[in-house]
PDB file of C-alpha atoms in Angstrom:
ATOM      1  CA  MET A   1       6.573  33.123  70.433  1.00 83.00           C
ATOM      2  CA  MET A   2       3.537  30.869  70.406  1.00 84.00           C
ATOM      3  CA  ARG A   3       5.744  28.096  70.750  1.00 84.00           C
ATOM      4  CA  MET A   4       7.264  29.227  74.005  1.00 87.00           C
ATOM      5  CA  ILE A   5       3.859  30.477  75.528  1.00 87.00           C
ATOM      6  CA  ALA A   6       1.512  27.457  74.914  1.00 86.00           C
ATOM      7  CA  GLY A   7       3.814  25.106  72.815  1.00 85.00           C
ATOM      8  CA  LYS A   8       2.115  25.601  69.489  1.00 86.00           C
ATOM      9  CA  ARG A   9       3.330  26.367  66.456  1.00 87.00           C
ATOM     10  CA  TYR A  10       0.978  28.382  64.246  1.00 87.00           C
ATOM     11  CA  TYR A  11       3.281  29.524  61.252  1.00 86.00           C
ATOM     12  CA  GLY A  12       4.889  27.105  58.989  1.00 82.00           C
ATOM     13  CA  ASP A  13       4.754  24.419  57.907  1.00 81.00           C
ATOM     14  CA  ASP A  14       4.335  22.099  60.756  1.00 81.00           C
ATOM     15  CA  VAL A  15       0.637  23.383  62.256  1.00 83.00           C
ATOM     16  CA  THR A  16      -0.701  21.001  63.878  1.00 81.00           C
ATOM     17  CA  ASP A  17      -4.559  22.928  63.833  1.00 85.00           C
ATOM     18  CA  ILE A  18      -4.804  24.715  60.483  1.00 88.00           C
ATOM     19  CA  GLU A  19      -7.959  26.704  61.900  1.00 90.00           C
ATOM     20  CA  GLU A  20      -6.814  27.434  65.333  1.00 90.00           C
ATOM     21  CA  ALA A  21      -3.323  28.950  63.997  1.00 89.00           C
ATOM     22  CA  LYS A  22      -5.605  31.008  61.006  1.00 91.00           C
ATOM     23  CA  ARG A  23      -7.705  32.404  63.386  1.00 92.00           C
ATOM     24  CA  PHE A  24      -4.584  32.997  66.198  1.00 90.00           C
ATOM     25  CA  ARG A  25      -3.482  35.232  62.816  1.00 89.00           C
ATOM     26  CA  GLU A  26      -6.149  36.834  61.956  1.00 91.00           C
ATOM     27  CA  ILE A  27      -6.753  38.149  65.941  1.00 87.00           C
ATOM     28  CA  HIS A  28      -2.976  38.698  65.729  1.00 83.00           C
ATOM     29  CA  GLU A  29      -2.957  40.647  62.555  1.00 84.00           C
ATOM     30  CA  GLU A  30      -6.549  42.832  63.028  1.00 83.00           C
ATOM     31  CA  THR A  31      -4.428  43.615  66.508  1.00 74.00           C
ATOM     32  CA  PHE A  32      -1.623  45.224  65.402  1.00 70.00           C
ATOM     33  CA  LYS A  33      -2.980  47.000  62.714  1.00 73.00           C
ATOM     34  CA  VAL A  34      -5.213  48.919  65.216  1.00 70.00           C
ATOM     35  CA  ALA A  35      -2.710  49.430  67.790  1.00 62.00           C
ATOM     36  CA  GLY A  36      -0.986  51.527  64.915  1.00 61.00           C
ATOM     37  CA  MET A  37      -3.824  53.450  64.637  1.00 61.00           C
ATOM     38  CA  LYS A  38      -3.391  56.842  66.154  1.00 59.00           C
ATOM     39  CA  SER A  39      -6.466  58.796  66.713  1.00 60.00           C
ATOM     40  CA  VAL A  40      -7.232  62.423  67.300  1.00 60.00           C
ATOM     41  CA  GLY A  41      -9.562  61.679  70.963  1.00 62.00           C
ATOM     42  CA  GLU A  42      -6.967  60.361  72.101  1.00 65.00           C
ATOM     43  CA  PHE A  43      -5.131  64.213  72.963  1.00 65.00           C
ATOM     44  CA  LEU A  44      -8.059  65.845  72.324  1.00 67.00           C
ATOM     45  CA  PRO A  45     -11.210  63.945  74.090  1.00 68.00           C
ATOM     46  CA  TRP A  46     -14.654  66.139  72.589  1.00 65.00           C
ATOM     47  CA  PHE A  47     -13.156  64.323  69.166  1.00 67.00           C
ATOM     48  CA  LYS A  48     -13.301  60.583  70.738  1.00 70.00           C
ATOM     49  CA  SER A  49     -14.002  58.379  67.628  1.00 72.00           C
ATOM     50  CA  LYS A  50     -17.337  55.945  68.782  1.00 77.00           C
ATOM     51  CA  LYS A  51     -16.187  53.694  65.487  1.00 79.00           C
ATOM     52  CA  LEU A  52     -12.836  52.753  66.653  1.00 77.00           C
ATOM     53  CA  GLU A  53     -13.337  52.401  70.050  1.00 79.00           C
ATOM     54  CA  ASN A  54     -15.749  49.480  69.050  1.00 84.00           C
ATOM     55  CA  LEU A  55     -13.704  48.000  66.992  1.00 83.00           C
ATOM     56  CA  LEU A  56     -11.486  48.103  69.893  1.00 81.00           C
ATOM     57  CA  LEU A  57     -13.633  46.651  72.042  1.00 86.00           C
ATOM     58  CA  GLU A  58     -14.118  44.168  69.455  1.00 89.00           C
ATOM     59  CA  TYR A  59     -10.663  42.969  68.499  1.00 87.00           C
ATOM     60  CA  GLN A  60     -10.441  42.700  73.055  1.00 87.00           C
ATOM     61  CA  ARG A  61     -13.037  40.143  73.178  1.00 91.00           C
ATOM     62  CA  LYS A  62     -11.916  38.034  70.838  1.00 91.00           C
ATOM     63  CA  ARG A  63      -8.138  38.032  72.134  1.00 89.00           C
ATOM     64  CA  ASP A  64      -9.237  37.375  75.285  1.00 91.00           C
ATOM     65  CA  GLU A  65     -11.815  34.700  74.159  1.00 92.00           C
ATOM     66  CA  PHE A  66      -9.094  33.154  72.442  1.00 92.00           C
ATOM     67  CA  MET A  67      -6.651  33.234  74.929  1.00 91.00           C
ATOM     68  CA  HIS A  68      -9.005  32.019  77.372  1.00 92.00           C
ATOM     69  CA  GLY A  69      -9.569  29.369  74.920  1.00 91.00           C
ATOM     70  CA  LEU A  70      -6.062  28.189  75.207  1.00 91.00           C
ATOM     71  CA  ILE A  71      -5.499  28.527  79.092  1.00 91.00           C
ATOM     72  CA  GLU A  72      -8.984  26.275  79.545  1.00 92.00           C
ATOM     73  CA  GLN A  73      -7.012  23.807  76.814  1.00 89.00           C
ATOM     74  CA  LYS A  74      -4.234  23.374  78.814  1.00 89.00           C
ATOM     75  CA  ARG A  75      -5.283  23.803  82.093  1.00 88.00           C
ATOM     76  CA  ARG A  76      -7.718  20.239  80.838  1.00 87.00           C
ATOM     77  CA  ILE A  77      -4.759  18.357  79.742  1.00 85.00           C
ATOM     78  CA  MET A  78      -2.121  19.067  82.962  1.00 81.00           C
ATOM     79  CA  SER A  79      -2.360  16.782  85.378  1.00 68.00           C
ATOM     80  CA  PRO A  80      -0.212  15.534  88.228  1.00 63.00           C
ATOM     81  CA  ASP A  81       1.474  13.548  85.981  1.00 61.00           C
ATOM     82  CA  TYR A  82       2.087  15.868  83.056  1.00 59.00           C
ATOM     83  CA  ALA A  83       3.347  18.599  85.080  1.00 52.00           C
ATOM     84  CA  ASP A  84       5.698  16.121  86.721  1.00 57.00           C
ATOM     85  CA  ALA A  85       7.584  15.127  83.368  1.00 59.00           C
ATOM     86  CA  LYS A  86      11.004  15.430  83.407  1.00 67.00           C
ATOM     87  CA  ARG A  87      10.439  17.910  80.126  1.00 71.00           C
ATOM     88  CA  LYS A  88      11.151  21.471  79.395  1.00 81.00           C
ATOM     89  CA  LYS A  89       7.404  23.588  80.497  1.00 85.00           C
ATOM     90  CA  THR A  90       5.723  25.796  78.162  1.00 88.00           C
ATOM     91  CA  LEU A  91       5.529  29.566  80.305  1.00 89.00           C
ATOM     92  CA  MET A  92       1.333  28.578  80.322  1.00 91.00           C
ATOM     93  CA  GLU A  93       2.023  25.614  81.882  1.00 90.00           C
ATOM     94  CA  VAL A  94       4.679  27.491  84.631  1.00 90.00           C
ATOM     95  CA  LEU A  95       2.092  30.317  85.219  1.00 92.00           C
ATOM     96  CA  LEU A  96      -0.682  27.538  85.391  1.00 91.00           C
ATOM     97  CA  ASP A  97       1.530  25.796  88.058  1.00 89.00           C
ATOM     98  CA  LEU A  98       1.984  29.080  90.168  1.00 90.00           C
ATOM     99  CA  GLN A  99      -1.959  29.728  90.014  1.00 91.00           C
ATOM    100  CA  VAL A 100      -1.900  26.157  92.265  1.00 88.00           C
ATOM    101  CA  SER A 101      -0.032  27.151  94.608  1.00 89.00           C
ATOM    102  CA  GLU A 102      -1.195  31.669  94.171  1.00 92.00           C
ATOM    103  CA  PRO A 103      -4.401  31.652  93.074  1.00 88.00           C
ATOM    104  CA  GLU A 104      -5.109  34.814  94.453  1.00 91.00           C
ATOM    105  CA  TYR A 105      -2.246  36.477  92.312  1.00 90.00           C
ATOM    106  CA  TYR A 106      -2.198  34.162  89.373  1.00 91.00           C
ATOM    107  CA  MET A 107      -5.369  34.648  87.924  1.00 92.00           C
ATOM    108  CA  ASP A 108      -6.889  33.393  84.481  1.00 91.00           C
ATOM    109  CA  GLU A 109      -6.620  37.647  83.737  1.00 92.00           C
ATOM    110  CA  ILE A 110      -3.281  38.001  84.743  1.00 92.00           C
ATOM    111  CA  ILE A 111      -2.159  35.297  82.624  1.00 92.00           C
ATOM    112  CA  LYS A 112      -4.166  36.293  80.077  1.00 91.00           C
ATOM    113  CA  GLY A 113      -2.294  39.560  80.153  1.00 89.00           C
ATOM    114  CA  LEU A 114       1.241  38.329  80.562  1.00 90.00           C
ATOM    115  CA  ILE A 115       0.353  36.448  77.259  1.00 88.00           C
ATOM    116  CA  LEU A 116      -0.765  39.466  75.020  1.00 85.00           C
ATOM    117  CA  VAL A 117       2.596  41.517  76.690  1.00 85.00           C
ATOM    118  CA  MET A 118       4.570  38.310  75.152  1.00 85.00           C
ATOM    119  CA  LEU A 119       3.116  38.305  71.783  1.00 82.00           C
ATOM    120  CA  GLN A 120       3.355  42.312  71.874  1.00 77.00           C
ATOM    121  CA  ALA A 121       6.948  42.536  72.775  1.00 78.00           C
ATOM    122  CA  GLY A 122       7.738  39.913  70.409  1.00 71.00           C
ATOM    123  CA  ASP A 123       5.833  41.524  68.205  1.00 66.00           C
ATOM    124  CA  THR A 124       7.604  45.186  68.289  1.00 66.00           C
ATOM    125  CA  SER A 125      11.128  42.878  68.717  1.00 67.00           C
ATOM    126  CA  VAL A 126      10.612  41.672  64.554  1.00 65.00           C
ATOM    127  CA  THR A 127       9.335  45.105  63.659  1.00 66.00           C
ATOM    128  CA  ALA A 128      12.488  46.568  64.948  1.00 68.00           C
ATOM    129  CA  MET A 129      14.785  43.511  63.149  1.00 71.00           C
ATOM    130  CA  GLU A 130      12.729  44.284  59.615  1.00 69.00           C
ATOM    131  CA  SER A 131      13.283  48.183  60.062  1.00 69.00           C
ATOM    132  CA  ALA A 132      17.395  47.862  60.793  1.00 72.00           C
ATOM    133  CA  LEU A 133      17.723  45.283  58.055  1.00 69.00           C
TER     134      LEU A 133
END
């Protein structure tokens, strides 16, 4: 999914930035570990877990920081020549191009949200296939 989204590989043998890949994998694992946890507080508000809530906020901050860094990294390398090149664009490049023409709609928060939804959908598909096999 990240190859399609940002043009980067974070798994496998040909990882270019090992530290960034490690950070991404940690954030991804944390996100889906906590996403599977159900809290009684979701159903009975007086049983809310402050510890779980703080954990979720910390993971969200890490994800947001990482995605913001990816967007800024891609924005720095994109130039008019880069955007017009006859090659396949990543999802992030397409969204950043759209941000130029419609900045009020394609804000960084919207781009980060779309990327996170794509990652979550990809993980759900893999989980479904593993369960079926």
